Amino acid sequence: MAGGIGGLPSSGPEGALPPPRPRKSQVPLREGPIPFDLAVARGRRIRELPSTERPRERLQLRGAAGLTAAELIGLLWGSGSAGRSAVDLAADAIARFDGLSGLARASTPELDGIPGIGAARAAQLQAAFELGRRLLADWPAGRWSIRSPRDVADRLVLQMGRLEREELRVVILNTKNTVLRIVTAYQGNVSASLVRVGELFRDAVRLDAAGVILVHNHPSGDPTPSPDDLHLTAEALAAGRLLDIDVLDHLVIGHDAYVSLRDRGVAFDRLGPHPPAAA
């Protein structure tokens, strides 16, 4: 009888050794798609996610409204960096700036300084946010009518509430309070000493407008009117009466809020359709 090594009896036929016990490191890896939570924990690329969890496929199934902000930005960027998916990078960026609105206000150097983003992705992100702002400027399509200060605020608070510097815009109206145009009359420190009041009415005169509404923002976020705001309003009212153009209101916009000086009791011209001219 054939013996084993060192005279020990053989445990198998013809003296074969028993198969070694597999080491933990030799356990076969999981085959197929990696579950979403595991892939995120390992920093896997998007293509390693199950197909139902990939942003592009989720967009096709659920529409853009069914995706998170990080997934939408991940689709915009297309690929990740340094072993991390684009969605992971987007989630980090959103968290760093305390949400999507903070991310939209971030400067190019701030975005470029986030690990894994770089100049190209920062430029893509800023271009996407600017497109959104321009879409707001064009919405709703066609002309729209003003019946109350909220009709102006609902449109312009989103556009102007997070601007980093002051802007003064003029909403130009016809006799039926339909908006003809919105123009930016001034950028910088909005005060009666710096703003040329005649510039507020230049486009209104050219369009033969019946009325205007002044709108400007406070970058601090507090829409409380300042003494300069009240002084500018008084000068605009006086100039409008000389030009036969009604100044109907002055809105001060802050972060997600606004104040109407008409609602605060300032004596503006009448808000309402002008009566037809006498025959």
PDB file of C-alpha atoms in Angstrom:
ATOM      1  CA  MET A   1       0.000   0.000   0.000  1.00  0.00           C
ATOM      2  CA  ALA A   2       1.435   3.307  -1.014  1.00  0.00           C
ATOM      3  CA  GLY A   3       2.256   5.524   1.896  1.00  0.00           C
ATOM      4  CA  GLY A   4       1.773   9.183   2.322  1.00  0.00           C
ATOM      5  CA  ILE A   5       4.338  11.861   3.026  1.00  0.00           C
ATOM      6  CA  GLY A   6       6.497  11.104   6.057  1.00  0.00           C
ATOM      7  CA  GLY A   7       4.928   7.685   6.351  1.00  0.00           C
ATOM      8  CA  LEU A   8       1.478   9.067   6.993  1.00  0.00           C
ATOM      9  CA  PRO A   9      -1.341   7.192   5.322  1.00  0.00           C
ATOM     10  CA  SER A  10      -2.675   8.638   2.134  1.00  0.00           C
ATOM     11  CA  SER A  11      -6.142  10.236   2.292  1.00  0.00           C
ATOM     12  CA  GLY A  12      -6.880   9.769  -1.348  1.00  0.00           C
ATOM     13  CA  PRO A  13      -6.322   7.415  -4.193  1.00  0.00           C
ATOM     14  CA  GLU A  14      -2.766   6.875  -5.292  1.00  0.00           C
ATOM     15  CA  GLY A  15      -1.441   9.135  -2.555  1.00  0.00           C
ATOM     16  CA  ALA A  16      -3.101  12.341  -3.826  1.00  0.00           C
ATOM     17  CA  LEU A  17      -3.184  15.189  -1.327  1.00  0.00           C
ATOM     18  CA  PRO A  18      -6.562  16.631  -0.269  1.00  0.00           C
ATOM     19  CA  PRO A  19      -7.442  19.864  -2.075  1.00  0.00           C
ATOM     20  CA  PRO A  20      -6.373  22.977  -0.159  1.00  0.00           C
ATOM     21  CA  ARG A  21      -9.043  24.945   1.609  1.00  0.00           C
ATOM     22  CA  PRO A  22      -9.789  28.133  -0.292  1.00  0.00           C
ATOM     23  CA  ARG A  23      -8.501  31.342   1.202  1.00  0.00           C
ATOM     24  CA  LYS A  24     -10.825  34.245   1.709  1.00  0.00           C
ATOM     25  CA  SER A  25      -8.995  36.214  -0.940  1.00  0.00           C
ATOM     26  CA  GLN A  26      -9.659  33.421  -3.416  1.00  0.00           C
ATOM     27  CA  VAL A  27     -13.454  33.552  -3.068  1.00  0.00           C
ATOM     28  CA  PRO A  28     -14.831  34.228  -6.554  1.00  0.00           C
ATOM     29  CA  LEU A  29     -15.998  37.801  -7.116  1.00  0.00           C
ATOM     30  CA  ARG A  30     -19.655  38.532  -7.701  1.00  0.00           C
ATOM     31  CA  GLU A  31     -20.638  38.208 -11.316  1.00  0.00           C
ATOM     32  CA  GLY A  32     -23.052  40.520 -13.088  1.00  0.00           C
ATOM     33  CA  PRO A  33     -24.022  44.084 -12.214  1.00  0.00           C
ATOM     34  CA  ILE A  34     -22.993  45.430  -8.836  1.00  0.00           C
ATOM     35  CA  PRO A  35     -25.933  46.527  -6.659  1.00  0.00           C
ATOM     36  CA  PHE A  36     -26.407  50.286  -6.499  1.00  0.00           C
ATOM     37  CA  ASP A  37     -25.514  50.770  -2.834  1.00  0.00           C
ATOM     38  CA  LEU A  38     -22.413  48.583  -3.114  1.00  0.00           C
ATOM     39  CA  ALA A  39     -21.289  50.351  -6.270  1.00  0.00           C
ATOM     40  CA  VAL A  40     -21.658  53.734  -4.627  1.00  0.00           C
ATOM     41  CA  ALA A  41     -19.719  52.584  -1.568  1.00  0.00           C
ATOM     42  CA  ARG A  42     -16.872  51.362  -3.786  1.00  0.00           C
ATOM     43  CA  GLY A  43     -16.938  54.432  -6.008  1.00  0.00           C
ATOM     44  CA  ARG A  44     -17.762  52.410  -9.119  1.00  0.00           C
ATOM     45  CA  ARG A  45     -18.420  53.932 -12.487  1.00  0.00           C
ATOM     46  CA  ILE A  46     -21.972  54.376 -13.727  1.00  0.00           C
ATOM     47  CA  ARG A  47     -21.639  51.570 -16.275  1.00  0.00           C
ATOM     48  CA  GLU A  48     -21.047  49.109 -13.404  1.00  0.00           C
ATOM     49  CA  LEU A  49     -24.465  49.860 -11.919  1.00  0.00           C
ATOM     50  CA  PRO A  50     -27.483  47.703 -12.723  1.00  0.00           C
ATOM     51  CA  SER A  51     -29.159  49.019 -15.850  1.00  0.00           C
ATOM     52  CA  THR A  52     -32.258  50.063 -13.897  1.00  0.00           C
ATOM     53  CA  GLU A  53     -30.125  52.331 -11.691  1.00  0.00           C
ATOM     54  CA  ARG A  54     -28.139  54.102 -14.397  1.00  0.00           C
ATOM     55  CA  PRO A  55     -29.216  57.739 -14.791  1.00  0.00           C
ATOM     56  CA  ARG A  56     -29.659  57.530 -18.556  1.00  0.00           C
ATOM     57  CA  GLU A  57     -31.901  54.492 -18.350  1.00  0.00           C
ATOM     58  CA  ARG A  58     -33.819  56.012 -15.420  1.00  0.00           C
ATOM     59  CA  LEU A  59     -34.354  59.136 -17.488  1.00  0.00           C
ATOM     60  CA  GLN A  60     -35.878  57.068 -20.275  1.00  0.00           C
ATOM     61  CA  LEU A  61     -38.133  55.198 -17.843  1.00  0.00           C
ATOM     62  CA  ARG A  62     -39.193  58.015 -15.500  1.00  0.00           C
ATOM     63  CA  GLY A  63     -38.455  61.242 -17.341  1.00  0.00           C
ATOM     64  CA  ALA A  64     -36.115  63.993 -16.166  1.00  0.00           C
ATOM     65  CA  ALA A  65     -38.418  64.872 -13.239  1.00  0.00           C
ATOM     66  CA  GLY A  66     -37.843  61.395 -11.793  1.00  0.00           C
ATOM     67  CA  LEU A  67     -34.090  61.901 -11.354  1.00  0.00           C
ATOM     68  CA  THR A  68     -32.276  63.507  -8.462  1.00  0.00           C
ATOM     69  CA  ALA A  69     -30.273  66.687  -8.964  1.00  0.00           C
ATOM     70  CA  ALA A  70     -27.049  64.679  -8.655  1.00  0.00           C
ATOM     71  CA  GLU A  71     -28.202  62.274 -11.361  1.00  0.00           C
ATOM     72  CA  LEU A  72     -29.120  65.122 -13.711  1.00  0.00           C
ATOM     73  CA  ILE A  73     -25.710  66.733 -13.239  1.00  0.00           C
ATOM     74  CA  GLY A  74     -24.077  63.313 -13.667  1.00  0.00           C
ATOM     75  CA  LEU A  75     -25.808  62.968 -17.034  1.00  0.00           C
ATOM     76  CA  LEU A  76     -24.546  66.408 -17.995  1.00  0.00           C
ATOM     77  CA  TRP A  77     -20.958  65.522 -17.139  1.00  0.00           C
ATOM     78  CA  GLY A  78     -21.163  62.059 -18.662  1.00  0.00           C
ATOM     79  CA  SER A  79     -18.214  60.494 -16.853  1.00  0.00           C
ATOM     80  CA  GLY A  80     -16.580  60.545 -13.463  1.00  0.00           C
ATOM     81  CA  SER A  81     -12.995  60.878 -12.301  1.00  0.00           C
ATOM     82  CA  ALA A  82     -10.456  58.960 -10.226  1.00  0.00           C
ATOM     83  CA  GLY A  83     -12.648  55.888  -9.811  1.00  0.00           C
ATOM     84  CA  ARG A  84     -15.744  57.868  -8.848  1.00  0.00           C
ATOM     85  CA  SER A  85     -18.896  58.176 -10.901  1.00  0.00           C
ATOM     86  CA  ALA A  86     -20.194  61.483 -12.212  1.00  0.00           C
ATOM     87  CA  VAL A  87     -23.203  61.120  -9.880  1.00  0.00           C
ATOM     88  CA  ASP A  88     -20.880  60.781  -6.873  1.00  0.00           C
ATOM     89  CA  LEU A  89     -18.977  63.913  -7.881  1.00  0.00           C
ATOM     90  CA  ALA A  90     -22.236  65.807  -8.372  1.00  0.00           C
ATOM     91  CA  ALA A  91     -23.536  64.729  -4.963  1.00  0.00           C
ATOM     92  CA  ASP A  92     -20.301  65.958  -3.349  1.00  0.00           C
ATOM     93  CA  ALA A  93     -20.597  69.321  -5.113  1.00  0.00           C
ATOM     94  CA  ILE A  94     -24.227  69.783  -4.069  1.00  0.00           C
ATOM     95  CA  ALA A  95     -23.398  68.915  -0.446  1.00  0.00           C
ATOM     96  CA  ARG A  96     -20.402  71.272  -0.358  1.00  0.00           C
ATOM     97  CA  PHE A  97     -22.544  74.259  -1.353  1.00  0.00           C
ATOM     98  CA  ASP A  98     -25.544  73.313   0.825  1.00  0.00           C
ATOM     99  CA  GLY A  99     -27.889  72.498  -2.026  1.00  0.00           C
ATOM    100  CA  LEU A 100     -28.572  73.192  -5.652  1.00  0.00           C
ATOM    101  CA  SER A 101     -29.184  76.936  -5.205  1.00  0.00           C
ATOM    102  CA  GLY A 102     -25.803  77.337  -3.514  1.00  0.00           C
ATOM    103  CA  LEU A 103     -24.146  75.356  -6.277  1.00  0.00           C
ATOM    104  CA  ALA A 104     -25.756  77.631  -8.875  1.00  0.00           C
ATOM    105  CA  ARG A 105     -24.135  80.659  -7.191  1.00  0.00           C
ATOM    106  CA  ALA A 106     -20.663  79.095  -6.956  1.00  0.00           C
ATOM    107  CA  SER A 107     -17.890  80.825  -8.870  1.00  0.00           C
ATOM    108  CA  THR A 108     -15.603  79.132 -11.376  1.00  0.00           C
ATOM    109  CA  PRO A 109     -12.629  78.958  -8.952  1.00  0.00           C
ATOM    110  CA  GLU A 110     -14.868  77.473  -6.251  1.00  0.00           C
ATOM    111  CA  LEU A 111     -16.140  74.759  -8.599  1.00  0.00           C
ATOM    112  CA  ASP A 112     -12.703  74.118 -10.070  1.00  0.00           C
ATOM    113  CA  GLY A 113     -11.349  73.592  -6.557  1.00  0.00           C
ATOM    114  CA  ILE A 114     -13.599  70.593  -5.843  1.00  0.00           C
ATOM    115  CA  PRO A 115     -11.588  67.374  -6.289  1.00  0.00           C
ATOM    116  CA  GLY A 116     -12.557  65.572  -9.474  1.00  0.00           C
ATOM    117  CA  ILE A 117     -14.475  68.427 -11.110  1.00  0.00           C
ATOM    118  CA  GLY A 118     -11.920  70.636 -12.802  1.00  0.00           C
ATOM    119  CA  ALA A 119     -12.348  73.491 -15.251  1.00  0.00           C
ATOM    120  CA  ALA A 120     -14.252  71.583 -17.957  1.00  0.00           C
ATOM    121  CA  ARG A 121     -16.992  70.236 -15.666  1.00  0.00           C
ATOM    122  CA  ALA A 122     -17.246  73.598 -13.891  1.00  0.00           C
ATOM    123  CA  ALA A 123     -17.837  75.293 -17.252  1.00  0.00           C
ATOM    124  CA  GLN A 124     -20.500  72.725 -18.225  1.00  0.00           C
ATOM    125  CA  LEU A 125     -22.312  73.256 -14.941  1.00  0.00           C
ATOM    126  CA  GLN A 126     -22.279  77.042 -15.172  1.00  0.00           C
ATOM    127  CA  ALA A 127     -23.515  76.888 -18.775  1.00  0.00           C
ATOM    128  CA  ALA A 128     -26.444  74.678 -17.701  1.00  0.00           C
ATOM    129  CA  PHE A 129     -27.427  77.047 -14.879  1.00  0.00           C
ATOM    130  CA  GLU A 130     -27.236  80.042 -17.212  1.00  0.00           C
ATOM    131  CA  LEU A 131     -29.520  78.303 -19.714  1.00  0.00           C
ATOM    132  CA  GLY A 132     -32.011  77.798 -16.895  1.00  0.00           C
ATOM    133  CA  ARG A 133     -31.877  81.482 -16.009  1.00  0.00           C
ATOM    134  CA  ARG A 134     -32.423  82.495 -19.615  1.00  0.00           C
ATOM    135  CA  LEU A 135     -35.359  80.131 -19.880  1.00  0.00           C
ATOM    136  CA  LEU A 136     -36.928  81.874 -16.897  1.00  0.00           C
ATOM    137  CA  ALA A 137     -36.380  85.198 -18.615  1.00  0.00           C
ATOM    138  CA  ASP A 138     -38.372  83.967 -21.621  1.00  0.00           C
ATOM    139  CA  TRP A 139     -41.190  82.371 -19.617  1.00  0.00           C
ATOM    140  CA  PRO A 140     -44.081  82.445 -20.166  1.00  0.00           C
ATOM    141  CA  ALA A 141     -43.941  82.647 -23.923  1.00  0.00           C
ATOM    142  CA  GLY A 142     -45.649  85.645 -25.450  1.00  0.00           C
ATOM    143  CA  ARG A 143     -47.026  88.620 -23.597  1.00  0.00           C
ATOM    144  CA  TRP A 144     -48.393  88.437 -20.072  1.00  0.00           C
ATOM    145  CA  SER A 145     -50.530  90.795 -18.036  1.00  0.00           C
ATOM    146  CA  ILE A 146     -49.994  92.349 -14.612  1.00  0.00           C
ATOM    147  CA  ARG A 147     -52.909  92.378 -12.179  1.00  0.00           C
ATOM    148  CA  SER A 148     -51.015  92.569  -8.887  1.00  0.00           C
ATOM    149  CA  PRO A 149     -47.439  92.805  -7.567  1.00  0.00           C
ATOM    150  CA  ARG A 150     -47.315  89.020  -7.217  1.00  0.00           C
ATOM    151  CA  ASP A 151     -47.620  88.624 -10.996  1.00  0.00           C
ATOM    152  CA  VAL A 152     -44.270  90.388 -11.301  1.00  0.00           C
ATOM    153  CA  ALA A 153     -42.706  88.723  -8.272  1.00  0.00           C
ATOM    154  CA  ASP A 154     -43.585  85.187  -9.370  1.00  0.00           C
ATOM    155  CA  ARG A 155     -41.476  85.708 -12.433  1.00  0.00           C
ATOM    156  CA  LEU A 156     -38.601  87.895 -11.256  1.00  0.00           C
ATOM    157  CA  VAL A 157     -37.860  86.559  -7.770  1.00  0.00           C
ATOM    158  CA  LEU A 158     -36.436  83.393  -9.337  1.00  0.00           C
ATOM    159  CA  GLN A 159     -34.324  85.409 -11.739  1.00  0.00           C
ATOM    160  CA  MET A 160     -33.085  88.141  -9.427  1.00  0.00           C
ATOM    161  CA  GLY A 161     -33.275  86.804  -5.874  1.00  0.00           C
ATOM    162  CA  ARG A 162     -29.791  85.274  -5.878  1.00  0.00           C
ATOM    163  CA  LEU A 163     -27.873  87.804  -7.944  1.00  0.00           C
ATOM    164  CA  GLU A 164     -24.576  88.817  -6.358  1.00  0.00           C
ATOM    165  CA  ARG A 165     -24.901  92.484  -7.305  1.00  0.00           C
ATOM    166  CA  GLU A 166     -27.786  94.890  -7.519  1.00  0.00           C
ATOM    167  CA  GLU A 167     -29.775  95.215 -10.711  1.00  0.00           C
ATOM    168  CA  LEU A 168     -32.599  97.597 -11.502  1.00  0.00           C
ATOM    169  CA  ARG A 169     -35.077  96.378 -14.091  1.00  0.00           C
ATOM    170  CA  VAL A 170     -38.029  98.159 -15.623  1.00  0.00           C
ATOM    171  CA  VAL A 171     -41.197  96.258 -16.560  1.00  0.00           C
ATOM    172  CA  ILE A 172     -42.795  98.208 -19.413  1.00  0.00           C
ATOM    173  CA  LEU A 173     -46.583  98.010 -19.838  1.00  0.00           C
ATOM    174  CA  ASN A 174     -49.199  99.079 -22.366  1.00  0.00           C
ATOM    175  CA  THR A 175     -52.605 100.534 -21.548  1.00  0.00           C
ATOM    176  CA  LYS A 176     -53.987  97.086 -20.629  1.00  0.00           C
ATOM    177  CA  ASN A 177     -51.055  96.366 -18.279  1.00  0.00           C
ATOM    178  CA  THR A 178     -49.681  93.811 -20.725  1.00  0.00           C
ATOM    179  CA  VAL A 179     -45.919  93.500 -20.503  1.00  0.00           C
ATOM    180  CA  LEU A 180     -44.204  94.854 -23.595  1.00  0.00           C
ATOM    181  CA  ARG A 181     -40.634  94.358 -22.432  1.00  0.00           C
ATOM    182  CA  ILE A 182     -38.413  93.990 -19.376  1.00  0.00           C
ATOM    183  CA  VAL A 183     -35.166  95.940 -19.567  1.00  0.00           C
ATOM    184  CA  THR A 184     -32.176  96.136 -17.247  1.00  0.00           C
ATOM    185  CA  ALA A 185     -31.656  99.837 -16.597  1.00  0.00           C
ATOM    186  CA  TYR A 186     -28.790  99.695 -14.131  1.00  0.00           C
ATOM    187  CA  GLN A 187     -26.274  97.309 -12.550  1.00  0.00           C
ATOM    188  CA  GLY A 188     -24.326  98.201  -9.446  1.00  0.00           C
ATOM    189  CA  ASN A 189     -25.255 100.207  -6.377  1.00  0.00           C
ATOM    190  CA  VAL A 190     -28.878 101.206  -6.971  1.00  0.00           C
ATOM    191  CA  SER A 191     -29.471 104.599  -5.366  1.00  0.00           C
ATOM    192  CA  ALA A 192     -31.053 107.851  -6.444  1.00  0.00           C
ATOM    193  CA  SER A 193     -27.638 109.533  -6.425  1.00  0.00           C
ATOM    194  CA  LEU A 194     -26.209 107.085  -8.976  1.00  0.00           C
ATOM    195  CA  VAL A 195     -29.151 106.075 -11.148  1.00  0.00           C
ATOM    196  CA  ARG A 196     -30.127 108.526 -13.870  1.00  0.00           C
ATOM    197  CA  VAL A 197     -33.894 108.600 -13.564  1.00  0.00           C
ATOM    198  CA  GLY A 198     -34.296 109.498 -17.230  1.00  0.00           C
ATOM    199  CA  GLU A 199     -32.719 106.127 -18.162  1.00  0.00           C
ATOM    200  CA  LEU A 200     -35.610 104.338 -16.456  1.00  0.00           C
ATOM    201  CA  PHE A 201     -38.043 105.723 -19.029  1.00  0.00           C
ATOM    202  CA  ARG A 202     -35.937 105.598 -22.193  1.00  0.00           C
ATOM    203  CA  ASP A 203     -37.362 102.334 -23.558  1.00  0.00           C
ATOM    204  CA  ALA A 204     -40.839 103.147 -22.246  1.00  0.00           C
ATOM    205  CA  VAL A 205     -40.870 106.354 -24.276  1.00  0.00           C
ATOM    206  CA  ARG A 206     -39.674 104.541 -27.393  1.00  0.00           C
ATOM    207  CA  LEU A 207     -42.406 101.938 -27.021  1.00  0.00           C
ATOM    208  CA  ASP A 208     -45.067 104.568 -26.309  1.00  0.00           C
ATOM    209  CA  ALA A 209     -45.762 102.743 -23.015  1.00  0.00           C
ATOM    210  CA  ALA A 210     -48.502 103.652 -20.596  1.00  0.00           C
ATOM    211  CA  GLY A 211     -46.826 102.498 -17.392  1.00  0.00           C
ATOM    212  CA  VAL A 212     -43.780 100.950 -15.771  1.00  0.00           C
ATOM    213  CA  ILE A 213     -42.970  98.900 -12.688  1.00  0.00           C
ATOM    214  CA  LEU A 214     -39.517  99.206 -11.118  1.00  0.00           C
ATOM    215  CA  VAL A 215     -37.852  96.064  -9.761  1.00  0.00           C
ATOM    216  CA  HIS A 216     -34.478  95.755  -8.082  1.00  0.00           C
ATOM    217  CA  ASN A 217     -32.770  93.242  -5.815  1.00  0.00           C
ATOM    218  CA  HIS A 218     -30.881  93.342  -2.533  1.00  0.00           C
ATOM    219  CA  PRO A 219     -27.934  90.899  -2.706  1.00  0.00           C
ATOM    220  CA  SER A 220     -27.997  90.671   1.094  1.00  0.00           C
ATOM    221  CA  GLY A 221     -31.255  88.733   0.780  1.00  0.00           C
ATOM    222  CA  ASP A 222     -33.261  91.157   2.922  1.00  0.00           C
ATOM    223  CA  PRO A 223     -35.948  92.869   0.786  1.00  0.00           C
ATOM    224  CA  THR A 224     -36.671  95.611   3.325  1.00  0.00           C
ATOM    225  CA  PRO A 225     -36.719  98.922   1.392  1.00  0.00           C
ATOM    226  CA  SER A 226     -33.926 101.336   2.247  1.00  0.00           C
ATOM    227  CA  PRO A 227     -34.173 105.153   2.405  1.00  0.00           C
ATOM    228  CA  ASP A 228     -32.388 105.237  -0.978  1.00  0.00           C
ATOM    229  CA  ASP A 229     -35.082 102.938  -2.410  1.00  0.00           C
ATOM    230  CA  LEU A 230     -37.807 105.301  -1.229  1.00  0.00           C
ATOM    231  CA  HIS A 231     -35.971 108.335  -2.583  1.00  0.00           C
ATOM    232  CA  LEU A 232     -35.475 106.716  -5.997  1.00  0.00           C
ATOM    233  CA  THR A 233     -39.162 105.801  -6.070  1.00  0.00           C
ATOM    234  CA  ALA A 234     -40.201 109.407  -5.361  1.00  0.00           C
ATOM    235  CA  GLU A 235     -37.956 110.710  -8.143  1.00  0.00           C
ATOM    236  CA  ALA A 236     -39.283 108.117 -10.596  1.00  0.00           C
ATOM    237  CA  LEU A 237     -42.887 109.026  -9.767  1.00  0.00           C
ATOM    238  CA  ALA A 238     -42.199 112.705 -10.388  1.00  0.00           C
ATOM    239  CA  ALA A 239     -40.431 112.002 -13.697  1.00  0.00           C
ATOM    240  CA  GLY A 240     -43.167 109.633 -14.849  1.00  0.00           C
ATOM    241  CA  ARG A 241     -45.854 112.240 -14.308  1.00  0.00           C
ATOM    242  CA  LEU A 242     -43.921 114.716 -16.435  1.00  0.00           C
ATOM    243  CA  LEU A 243     -43.671 112.106 -19.216  1.00  0.00           C
ATOM    244  CA  ASP A 244     -47.276 110.922 -18.783  1.00  0.00           C
ATOM    245  CA  ILE A 245     -46.046 107.402 -17.953  1.00  0.00           C
ATOM    246  CA  ASP A 246     -47.505 105.879 -14.804  1.00  0.00           C
ATOM    247  CA  VAL A 247     -45.132 104.349 -12.244  1.00  0.00           C
ATOM    248  CA  LEU A 248     -47.322 101.592 -10.828  1.00  0.00           C
ATOM    249  CA  ASP A 249     -45.042  99.973  -8.242  1.00  0.00           C
ATOM    250  CA  HIS A 250     -41.483  99.389  -7.074  1.00  0.00           C
ATOM    251  CA  LEU A 251     -40.619  95.844  -5.989  1.00  0.00           C
ATOM    252  CA  VAL A 252     -37.554  95.070  -3.870  1.00  0.00           C
ATOM    253  CA  ILE A 253     -36.449  91.447  -4.185  1.00  0.00           C
ATOM    254  CA  GLY A 254     -34.486  89.386  -1.672  1.00  0.00           C
ATOM    255  CA  HIS A 255     -33.731  85.707  -1.322  1.00  0.00           C
ATOM    256  CA  ASP A 256     -37.024  83.997  -2.183  1.00  0.00           C
ATOM    257  CA  ALA A 257     -39.008  87.028  -0.972  1.00  0.00           C
ATOM    258  CA  TYR A 258     -40.074  90.470  -2.108  1.00  0.00           C
ATOM    259  CA  VAL A 259     -41.604  93.720  -0.860  1.00  0.00           C
ATOM    260  CA  SER A 260     -44.031  95.834  -2.871  1.00  0.00           C
ATOM    261  CA  LEU A 261     -43.791  99.518  -2.006  1.00  0.00           C
ATOM    262  CA  ARG A 262     -47.383  99.891  -3.216  1.00  0.00           C
ATOM    263  CA  ASP A 263     -48.442  97.337  -0.610  1.00  0.00           C
ATOM    264  CA  ARG A 264     -46.389  99.271   1.972  1.00  0.00           C
ATOM    265  CA  GLY A 265     -48.551 102.331   1.397  1.00  0.00           C
ATOM    266  CA  VAL A 266     -46.476 104.394  -1.037  1.00  0.00           C
ATOM    267  CA  ALA A 267     -48.828 106.478  -3.201  1.00  0.00           C
ATOM    268  CA  PHE A 268     -48.261 105.180  -6.705  1.00  0.00           C
ATOM    269  CA  ASP A 269     -50.246 105.841  -9.851  1.00  0.00           C
ATOM    270  CA  ARG A 270     -53.389 103.803 -10.385  1.00  0.00           C
ATOM    271  CA  LEU A 271     -52.916 100.099 -11.128  1.00  0.00           C
ATOM    272  CA  GLY A 272     -55.471  99.012 -13.698  1.00  0.00           C
ATOM    273  CA  PRO A 273     -56.233  99.277 -17.399  1.00  0.00           C
ATOM    274  CA  HIS A 274     -56.268 102.817 -18.672  1.00  0.00           C
ATOM    275  CA  PRO A 275     -59.631 104.089 -19.893  1.00  0.00           C
ATOM    276  CA  PRO A 276     -59.941 104.536 -23.641  1.00  0.00           C
ATOM    277  CA  ALA A 277     -58.971 107.932 -24.969  1.00  0.00           C
ATOM    278  CA  ALA A 278     -61.792 110.395 -25.408  1.00  0.00           C
ATOM    279  CA  ALA A 279     -63.067 110.769 -28.945  1.00  0.00           C
TER     280      ALA A 279
END
